[in-house]
Coordinates of C-alpha atoms and ligand atoms in Angstrom, one line a residue:
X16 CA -8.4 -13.9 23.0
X17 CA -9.8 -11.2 24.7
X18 CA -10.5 -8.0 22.4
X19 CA -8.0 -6.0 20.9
X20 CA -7.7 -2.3 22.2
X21 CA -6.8 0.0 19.4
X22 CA -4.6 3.1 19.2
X23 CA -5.0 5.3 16.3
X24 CA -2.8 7.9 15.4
X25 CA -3.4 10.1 12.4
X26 CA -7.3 10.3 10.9
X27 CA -6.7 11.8 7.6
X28 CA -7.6 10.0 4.3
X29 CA -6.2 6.5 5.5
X30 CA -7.1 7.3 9.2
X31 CA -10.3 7.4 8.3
X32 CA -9.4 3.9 6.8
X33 CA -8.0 2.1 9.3
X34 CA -10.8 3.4 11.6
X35 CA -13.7 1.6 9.4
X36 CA -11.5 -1.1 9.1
X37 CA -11.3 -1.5 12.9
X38 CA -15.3 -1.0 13.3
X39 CA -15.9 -3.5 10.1
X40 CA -14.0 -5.8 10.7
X41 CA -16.5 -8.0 13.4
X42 CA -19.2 -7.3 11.2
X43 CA -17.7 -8.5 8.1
X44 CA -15.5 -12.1 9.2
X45 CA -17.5 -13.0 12.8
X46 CA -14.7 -15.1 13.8
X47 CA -12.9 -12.4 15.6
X48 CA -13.4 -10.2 19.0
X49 CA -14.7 -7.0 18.2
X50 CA -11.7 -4.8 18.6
X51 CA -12.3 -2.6 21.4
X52 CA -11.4 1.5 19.8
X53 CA -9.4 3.2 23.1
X54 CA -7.3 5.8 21.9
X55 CA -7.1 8.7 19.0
X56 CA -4.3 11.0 18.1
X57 CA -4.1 13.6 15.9
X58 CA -2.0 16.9 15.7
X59 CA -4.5 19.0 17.7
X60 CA -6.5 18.4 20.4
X61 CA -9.7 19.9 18.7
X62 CA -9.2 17.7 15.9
X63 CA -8.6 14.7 18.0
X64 CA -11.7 15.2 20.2
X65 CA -14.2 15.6 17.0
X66 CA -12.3 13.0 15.4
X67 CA -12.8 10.2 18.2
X68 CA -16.6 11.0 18.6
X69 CA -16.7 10.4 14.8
X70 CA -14.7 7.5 14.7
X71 CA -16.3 6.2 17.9
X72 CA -13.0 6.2 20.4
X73 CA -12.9 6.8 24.0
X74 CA -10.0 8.7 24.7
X75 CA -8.5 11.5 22.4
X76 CA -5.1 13.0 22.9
X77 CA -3.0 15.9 20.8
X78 CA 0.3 13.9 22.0
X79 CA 0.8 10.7 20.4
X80 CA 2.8 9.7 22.9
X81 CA 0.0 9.2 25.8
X82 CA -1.5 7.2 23.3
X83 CA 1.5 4.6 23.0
X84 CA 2.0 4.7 26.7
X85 CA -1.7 4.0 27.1
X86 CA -1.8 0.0 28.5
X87 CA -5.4 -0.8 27.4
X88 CA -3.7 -0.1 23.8
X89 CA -2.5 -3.3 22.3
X90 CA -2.2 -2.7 18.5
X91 CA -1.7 1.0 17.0
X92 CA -2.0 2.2 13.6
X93 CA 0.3 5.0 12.2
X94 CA -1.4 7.1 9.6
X95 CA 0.9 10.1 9.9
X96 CA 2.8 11.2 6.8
X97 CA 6.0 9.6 6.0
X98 CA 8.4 11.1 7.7
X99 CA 6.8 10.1 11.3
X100 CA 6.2 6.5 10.7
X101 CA 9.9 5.3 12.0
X102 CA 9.9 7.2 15.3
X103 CA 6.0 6.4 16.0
X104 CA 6.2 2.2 15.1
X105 CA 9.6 2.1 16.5
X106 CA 8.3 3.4 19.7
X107 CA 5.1 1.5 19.8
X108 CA 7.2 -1.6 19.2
X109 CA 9.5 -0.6 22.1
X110 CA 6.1 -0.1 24.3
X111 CA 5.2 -3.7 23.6
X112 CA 2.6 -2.7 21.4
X113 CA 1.6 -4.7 18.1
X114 CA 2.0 -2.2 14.7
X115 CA -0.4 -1.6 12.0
X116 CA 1.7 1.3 9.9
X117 CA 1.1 2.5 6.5
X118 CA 3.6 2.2 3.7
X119 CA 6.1 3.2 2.9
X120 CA 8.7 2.6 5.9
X121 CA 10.2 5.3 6.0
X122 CA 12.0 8.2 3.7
X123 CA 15.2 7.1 5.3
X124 CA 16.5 3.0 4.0
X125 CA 18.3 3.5 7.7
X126 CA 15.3 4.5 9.3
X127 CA 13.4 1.5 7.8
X128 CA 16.3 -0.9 9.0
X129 CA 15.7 0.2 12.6
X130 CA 12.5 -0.1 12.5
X131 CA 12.7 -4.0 11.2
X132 CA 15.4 -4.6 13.9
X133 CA 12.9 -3.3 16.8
X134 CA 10.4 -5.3 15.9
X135 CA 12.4 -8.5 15.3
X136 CA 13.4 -7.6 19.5
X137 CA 10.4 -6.8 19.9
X138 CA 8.4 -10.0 19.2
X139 CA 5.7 -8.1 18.3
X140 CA 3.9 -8.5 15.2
X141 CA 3.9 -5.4 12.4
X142 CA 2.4 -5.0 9.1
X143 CA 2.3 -2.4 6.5
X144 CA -0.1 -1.3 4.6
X145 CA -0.2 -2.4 0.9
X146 CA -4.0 -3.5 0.9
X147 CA -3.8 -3.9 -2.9
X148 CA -2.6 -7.6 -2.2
X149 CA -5.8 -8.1 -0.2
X150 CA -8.1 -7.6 -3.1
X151 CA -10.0 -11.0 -3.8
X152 CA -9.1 -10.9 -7.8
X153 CA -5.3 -10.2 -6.9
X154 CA -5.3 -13.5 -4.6
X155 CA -7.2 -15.7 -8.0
X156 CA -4.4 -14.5 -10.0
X157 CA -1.6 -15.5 -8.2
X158 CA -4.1 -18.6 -7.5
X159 CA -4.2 -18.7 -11.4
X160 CA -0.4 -18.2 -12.0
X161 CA 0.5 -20.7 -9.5
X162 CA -1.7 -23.5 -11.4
X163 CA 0.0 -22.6 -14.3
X164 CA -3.1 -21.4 -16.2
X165 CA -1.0 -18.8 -18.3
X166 CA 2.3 -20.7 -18.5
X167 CA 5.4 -19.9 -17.7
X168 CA 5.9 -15.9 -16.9
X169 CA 8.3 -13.8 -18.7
X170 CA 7.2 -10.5 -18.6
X171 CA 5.2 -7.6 -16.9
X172 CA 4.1 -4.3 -17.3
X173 CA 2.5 -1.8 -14.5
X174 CA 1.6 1.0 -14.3
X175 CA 0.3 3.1 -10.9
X176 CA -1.4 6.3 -11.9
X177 CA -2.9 9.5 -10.2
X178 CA -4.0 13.2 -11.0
X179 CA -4.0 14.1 -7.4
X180 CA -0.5 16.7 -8.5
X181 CA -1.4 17.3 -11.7
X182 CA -2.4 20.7 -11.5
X183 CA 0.8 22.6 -12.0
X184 CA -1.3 25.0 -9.2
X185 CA -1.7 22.5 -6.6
X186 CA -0.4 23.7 -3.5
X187 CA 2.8 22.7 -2.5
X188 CA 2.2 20.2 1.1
X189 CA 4.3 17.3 2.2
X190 CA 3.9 15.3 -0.4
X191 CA 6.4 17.5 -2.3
X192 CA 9.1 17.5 0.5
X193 CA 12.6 15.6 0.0
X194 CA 11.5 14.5 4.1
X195 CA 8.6 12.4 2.5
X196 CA 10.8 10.6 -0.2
X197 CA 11.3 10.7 -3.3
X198 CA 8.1 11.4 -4.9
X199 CA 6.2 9.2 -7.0
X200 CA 9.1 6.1 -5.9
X201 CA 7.6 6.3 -2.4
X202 CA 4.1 7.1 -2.9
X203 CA 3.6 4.6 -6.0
X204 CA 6.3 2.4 -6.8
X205 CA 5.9 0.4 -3.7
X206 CA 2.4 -0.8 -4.2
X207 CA 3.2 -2.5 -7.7
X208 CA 6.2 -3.7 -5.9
X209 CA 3.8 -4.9 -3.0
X210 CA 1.7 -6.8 -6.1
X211 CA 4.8 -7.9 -8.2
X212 CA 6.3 -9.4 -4.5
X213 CA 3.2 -11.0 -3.7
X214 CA 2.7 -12.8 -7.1
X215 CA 6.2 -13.5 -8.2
X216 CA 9.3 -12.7 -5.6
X217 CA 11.3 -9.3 -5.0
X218 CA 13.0 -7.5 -7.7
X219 CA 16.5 -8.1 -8.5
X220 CA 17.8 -5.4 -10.8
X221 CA 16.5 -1.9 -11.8
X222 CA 17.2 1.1 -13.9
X223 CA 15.2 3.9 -13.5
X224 CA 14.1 7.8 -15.0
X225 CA 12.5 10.1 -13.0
X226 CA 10.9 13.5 -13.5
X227 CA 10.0 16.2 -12.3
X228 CA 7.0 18.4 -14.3
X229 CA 6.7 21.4 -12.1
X230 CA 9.3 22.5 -10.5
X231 CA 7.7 25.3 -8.3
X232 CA 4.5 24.7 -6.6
X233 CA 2.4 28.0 -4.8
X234 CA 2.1 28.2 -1.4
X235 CA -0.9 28.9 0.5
X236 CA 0.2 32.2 2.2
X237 CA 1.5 33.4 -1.3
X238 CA 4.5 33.1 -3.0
X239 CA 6.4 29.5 -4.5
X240 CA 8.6 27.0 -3.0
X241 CA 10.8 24.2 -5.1
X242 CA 9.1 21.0 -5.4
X243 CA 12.3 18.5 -4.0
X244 CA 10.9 15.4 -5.6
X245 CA 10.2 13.7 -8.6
X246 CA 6.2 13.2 -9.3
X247 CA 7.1 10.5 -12.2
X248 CA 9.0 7.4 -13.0
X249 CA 9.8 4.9 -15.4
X250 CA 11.8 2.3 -14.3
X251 CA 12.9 -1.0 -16.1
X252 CA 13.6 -4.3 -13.6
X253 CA 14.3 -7.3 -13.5
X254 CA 12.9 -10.3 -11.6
X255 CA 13.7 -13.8 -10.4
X256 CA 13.3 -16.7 -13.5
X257 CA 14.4 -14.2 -16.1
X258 CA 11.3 -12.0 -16.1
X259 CA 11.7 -9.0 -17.4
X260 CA 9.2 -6.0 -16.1
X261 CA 8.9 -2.6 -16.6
X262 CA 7.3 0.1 -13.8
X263 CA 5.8 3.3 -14.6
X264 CA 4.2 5.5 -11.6
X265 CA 2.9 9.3 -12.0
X266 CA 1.1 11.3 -9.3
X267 CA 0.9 13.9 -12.6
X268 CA -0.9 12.1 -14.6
X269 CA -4.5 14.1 -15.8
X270 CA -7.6 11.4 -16.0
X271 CA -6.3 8.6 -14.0
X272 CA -7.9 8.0 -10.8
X273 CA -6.4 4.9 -8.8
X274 CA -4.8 3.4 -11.9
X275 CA -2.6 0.6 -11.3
X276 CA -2.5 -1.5 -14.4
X277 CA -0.9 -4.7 -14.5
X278 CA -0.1 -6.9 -17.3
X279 CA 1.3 -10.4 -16.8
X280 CA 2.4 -12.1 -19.9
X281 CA 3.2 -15.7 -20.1
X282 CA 3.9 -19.1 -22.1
X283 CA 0.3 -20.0 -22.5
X284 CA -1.5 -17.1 -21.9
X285 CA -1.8 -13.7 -20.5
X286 CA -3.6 -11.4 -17.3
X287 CA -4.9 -7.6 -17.4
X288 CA -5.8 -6.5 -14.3
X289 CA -6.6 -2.4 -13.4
X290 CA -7.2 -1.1 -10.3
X291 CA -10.0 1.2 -11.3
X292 CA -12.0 -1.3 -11.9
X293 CA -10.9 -3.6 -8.8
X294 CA -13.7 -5.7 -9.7
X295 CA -12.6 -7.6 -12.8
X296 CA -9.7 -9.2 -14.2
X297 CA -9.2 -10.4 -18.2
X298 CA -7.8 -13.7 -19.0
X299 CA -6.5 -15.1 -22.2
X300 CA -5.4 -18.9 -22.8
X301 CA -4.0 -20.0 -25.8
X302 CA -5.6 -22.8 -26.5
X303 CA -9.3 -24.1 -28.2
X304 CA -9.8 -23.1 -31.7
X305 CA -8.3 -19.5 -32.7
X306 CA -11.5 -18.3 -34.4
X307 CA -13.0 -18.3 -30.8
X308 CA -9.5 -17.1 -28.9
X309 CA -10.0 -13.7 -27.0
X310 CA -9.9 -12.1 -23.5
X311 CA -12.5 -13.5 -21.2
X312 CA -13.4 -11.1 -18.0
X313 CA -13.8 -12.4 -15.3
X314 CA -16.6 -10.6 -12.5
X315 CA -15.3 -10.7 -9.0
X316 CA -17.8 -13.0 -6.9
X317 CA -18.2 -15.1 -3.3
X318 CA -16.1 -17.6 -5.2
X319 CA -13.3 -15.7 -4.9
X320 CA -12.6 -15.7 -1.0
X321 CA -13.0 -13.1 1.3
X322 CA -16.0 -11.5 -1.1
X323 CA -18.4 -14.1 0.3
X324 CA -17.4 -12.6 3.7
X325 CA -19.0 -9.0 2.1
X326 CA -21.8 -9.8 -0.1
X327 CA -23.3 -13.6 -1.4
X328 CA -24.6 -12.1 -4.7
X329 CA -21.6 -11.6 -8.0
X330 CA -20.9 -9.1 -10.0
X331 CA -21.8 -6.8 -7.1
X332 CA -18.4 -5.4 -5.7
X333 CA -16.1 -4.6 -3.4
X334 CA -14.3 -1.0 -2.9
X335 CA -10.9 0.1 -1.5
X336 CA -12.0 0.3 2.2
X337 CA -12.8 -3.8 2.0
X338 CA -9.3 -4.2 1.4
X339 CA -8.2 -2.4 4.1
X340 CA -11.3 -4.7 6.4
X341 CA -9.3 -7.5 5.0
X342 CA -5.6 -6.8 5.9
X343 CA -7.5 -5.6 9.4
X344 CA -8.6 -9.4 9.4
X345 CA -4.9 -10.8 8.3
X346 CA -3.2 -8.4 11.3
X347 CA -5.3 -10.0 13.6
X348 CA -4.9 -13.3 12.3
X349 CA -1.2 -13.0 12.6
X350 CA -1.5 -11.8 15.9
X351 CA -3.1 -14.9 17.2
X352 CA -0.3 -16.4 15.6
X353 CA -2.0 -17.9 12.4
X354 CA -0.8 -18.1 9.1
X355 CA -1.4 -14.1 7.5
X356 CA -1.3 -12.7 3.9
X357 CA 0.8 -9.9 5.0
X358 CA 3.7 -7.3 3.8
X359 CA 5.9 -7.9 7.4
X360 CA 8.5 -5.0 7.8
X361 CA 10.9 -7.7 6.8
X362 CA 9.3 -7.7 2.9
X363 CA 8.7 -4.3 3.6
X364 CA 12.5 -3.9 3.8
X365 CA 13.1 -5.1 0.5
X366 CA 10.9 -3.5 -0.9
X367 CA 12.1 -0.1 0.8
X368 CA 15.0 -1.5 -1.0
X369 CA 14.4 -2.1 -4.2
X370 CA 13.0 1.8 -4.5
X371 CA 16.0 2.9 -2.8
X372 CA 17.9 1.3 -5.7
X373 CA 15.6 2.7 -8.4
X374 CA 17.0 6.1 -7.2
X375 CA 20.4 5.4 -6.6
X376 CA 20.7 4.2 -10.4
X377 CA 18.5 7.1 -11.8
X378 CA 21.1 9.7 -10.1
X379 CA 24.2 7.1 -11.3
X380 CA 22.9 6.7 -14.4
X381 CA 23.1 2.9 -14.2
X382 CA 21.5 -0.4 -13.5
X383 CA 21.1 -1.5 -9.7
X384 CA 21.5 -5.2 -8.5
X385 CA 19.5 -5.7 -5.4
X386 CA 21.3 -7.8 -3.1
Ligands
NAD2 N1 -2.2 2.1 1.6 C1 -2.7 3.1 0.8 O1 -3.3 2.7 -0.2 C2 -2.4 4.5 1.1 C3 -3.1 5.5 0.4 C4 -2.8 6.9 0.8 C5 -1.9 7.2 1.7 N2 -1.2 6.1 2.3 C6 -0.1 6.4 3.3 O2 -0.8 6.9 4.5 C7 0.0 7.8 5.2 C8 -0.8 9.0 5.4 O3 -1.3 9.6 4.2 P1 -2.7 10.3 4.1 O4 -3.0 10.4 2.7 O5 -3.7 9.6 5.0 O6 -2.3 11.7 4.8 P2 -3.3 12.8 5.4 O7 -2.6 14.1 5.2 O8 -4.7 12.7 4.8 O9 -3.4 12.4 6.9 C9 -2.4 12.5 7.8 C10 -2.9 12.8 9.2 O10 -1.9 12.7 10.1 C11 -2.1 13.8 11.1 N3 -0.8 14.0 11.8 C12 0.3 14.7 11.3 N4 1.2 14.8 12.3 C13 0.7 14.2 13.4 C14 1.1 14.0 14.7 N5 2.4 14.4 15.1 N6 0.3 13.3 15.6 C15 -0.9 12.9 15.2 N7 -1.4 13.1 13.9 C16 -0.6 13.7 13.0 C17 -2.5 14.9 10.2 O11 -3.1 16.0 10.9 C18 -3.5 14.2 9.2 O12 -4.8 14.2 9.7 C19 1.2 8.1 4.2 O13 2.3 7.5 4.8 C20 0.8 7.6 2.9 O14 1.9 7.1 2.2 C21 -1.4 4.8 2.0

């Protein structure tokens, strides 16, 4: 295959991350073509020039539009808030061009249904970005569920946690607009719903709270403008099998750093798993004498595939820019037409869905079936 040329379009915090991904991700599996990096956008031209010597592309542009018209560009990544993700993968798709975009879909569930219909025309491949199902540990415990090492599943608790708007005097930016979604459903929600899809099946039913703890956030050239979303939610769901789960996601939340806190409860045993410490997972089995029955952690290591692509040594760790190297790895290995551990925009979707849902029965009051 020959190598892949790159468009990149947005280079803020996961620009940045999609763009070490892209120079990594040689380095780090061999067994591909080094990616060839052609084309940068960004909202400015300034911006875009610094950004592509930094990044290490050839071309910059302020119009992200050359970029997708650009024919040495084969795959582009969106990393734009939001609200642009529809109209820049649906016309990347429409160029011919394979999509990398990062989640969610879009604000709009119609938006996201267009874009899943152009890229079924399309034949193209696209995949979104919920790197938190890349993480070595996360594939051991599905590994782990699947062998049956805790029994038979019946309930869940997660939790996605942030402090990044917890300062009732954070500025106000898009993260607070009705345009981006609904807050902390869009932001959050999806990436549990990325892990809970990955290890056990899409949601079927869901009731949800939300709310909102400052309702006014300041603006940079003075004054205050209404915050439109919600920066919390609780929601209560159910999943295929009977299991019963409950979701809790807040952007607001003081002390928590990259919290997402799983626990998976089952017949025979149980897993803890937290994303600040990415690293390690705890596992109790029910079995063996009880004087000796506890948690055991468990120290990410090159037994648990792709870490041996990073580093031979245990205990020695990976960080949240490998994942991203190894969903890099998965989009090219679908595009080659392999078999990929990726969230397509058809899983996307339902997902897209199932947080669509969670708002429709906070505002109704009621619980949701999925369909
Ligand atoms: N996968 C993850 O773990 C993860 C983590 C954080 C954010 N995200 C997602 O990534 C996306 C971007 O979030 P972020 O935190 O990187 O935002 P950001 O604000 O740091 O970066 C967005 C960048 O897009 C640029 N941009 C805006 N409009 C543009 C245009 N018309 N053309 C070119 N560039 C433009 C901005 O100048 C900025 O540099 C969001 O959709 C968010 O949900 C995913």
């Amino acid at each position: 295959m020959k190598p892949l040329g790159i468009g990149l379009i947005g280079t803020g915090y996961m620009g940045k991350c999609h763009a070490l991904a892209w120079n990594a991700v040689k380095t780090v599996f061999g067994d591909v073509e080094r990616p060839r990096l052609v084309h940068l956008a960004e909202a400015n031209a300034e911006l875009a020039s610094a950004r592509a010597a930094e990044f290490g592309f050839e071309k910059a542009t302020a119009d992200w539009r050359a970029l997708i018209a650009d024919p040495e560009v084969d795959v582009v990544s969106v990393t734009t808030p939001n609200q642009f993700h529809a109209e820049m993968a649906i016309a990347a798709l429409e160029a011919g061009k394979h999509v990398w975009c990062e989640k969610p879909m879009a604000p709009a569930y119609a938006d996201a249904e267009r874009m899943l219909q152009t890229v079924r025309q399309s034949g193209k491949v696209a995949v979104l970005g919920y790197n938190y199902i890349q993480n070595p540990i996360m594939r051991h415990i599905k590994t782990l569920i699947g062998e049956g090492a805790i029994g038979s599943v019946n309930h869940i608790r997660v939790e996605m946690d942030e402090d990044f708007m917890a300062d009732p005097d954070g500025l106000f930016y898009w993260k607070s607009e009705l345009s981006a979604g609904y807050g902390a459903l869009d932001d959050f929600a999806v990436h549990p719903l990325s892990l809970l899809w990955y290890l056990f099946g899409h949601v079927e039913a869901v009731t949800t709270d939300m709310v909102k703890p400052y309702a006014y956030r300041p603006l940079k050239e003075g004054g205050r403008r209404a915050v439109e979303n919600h920066d919390a939610a609780n929601v209560l769901m159910r999943l295929g099998g009977g299991i019963s789960a409950v979701l809790m996601a807040n952007r607001a939340a003081w002390g928590r750093k990259g919290r997402i806190a799983l626990q998976i409860y089952g017949s025979k045993g149980s897993i803890l798993y937290d994303q600040e410490r990415m690293n390690e997972f705890e596992l109790y089995q029910a079995e063996g004498r009880g004087s000796e029955q506890g948690f055991r952690k468990i120290l990410a290591a090159p037994i648990h595939h792709p870490y041996d692509r990073f580093i031979p040594a245990p205990g020695h760790g990976l960080g949240f820019n490998d994942l991203k190297i190894i969903e890099c790895r998965e989009l090219i290995r679908a595009i080659s037409g392999g078999p990929a551990s990726i969230v397509t925009f058809e899983d996307g979707l339902r997902i897209e869905k199932s947080v669509h849902a969670m708002a429709q029965s906070f505002h109704e009051r009621r619980w949701i079936e999925i369909g």
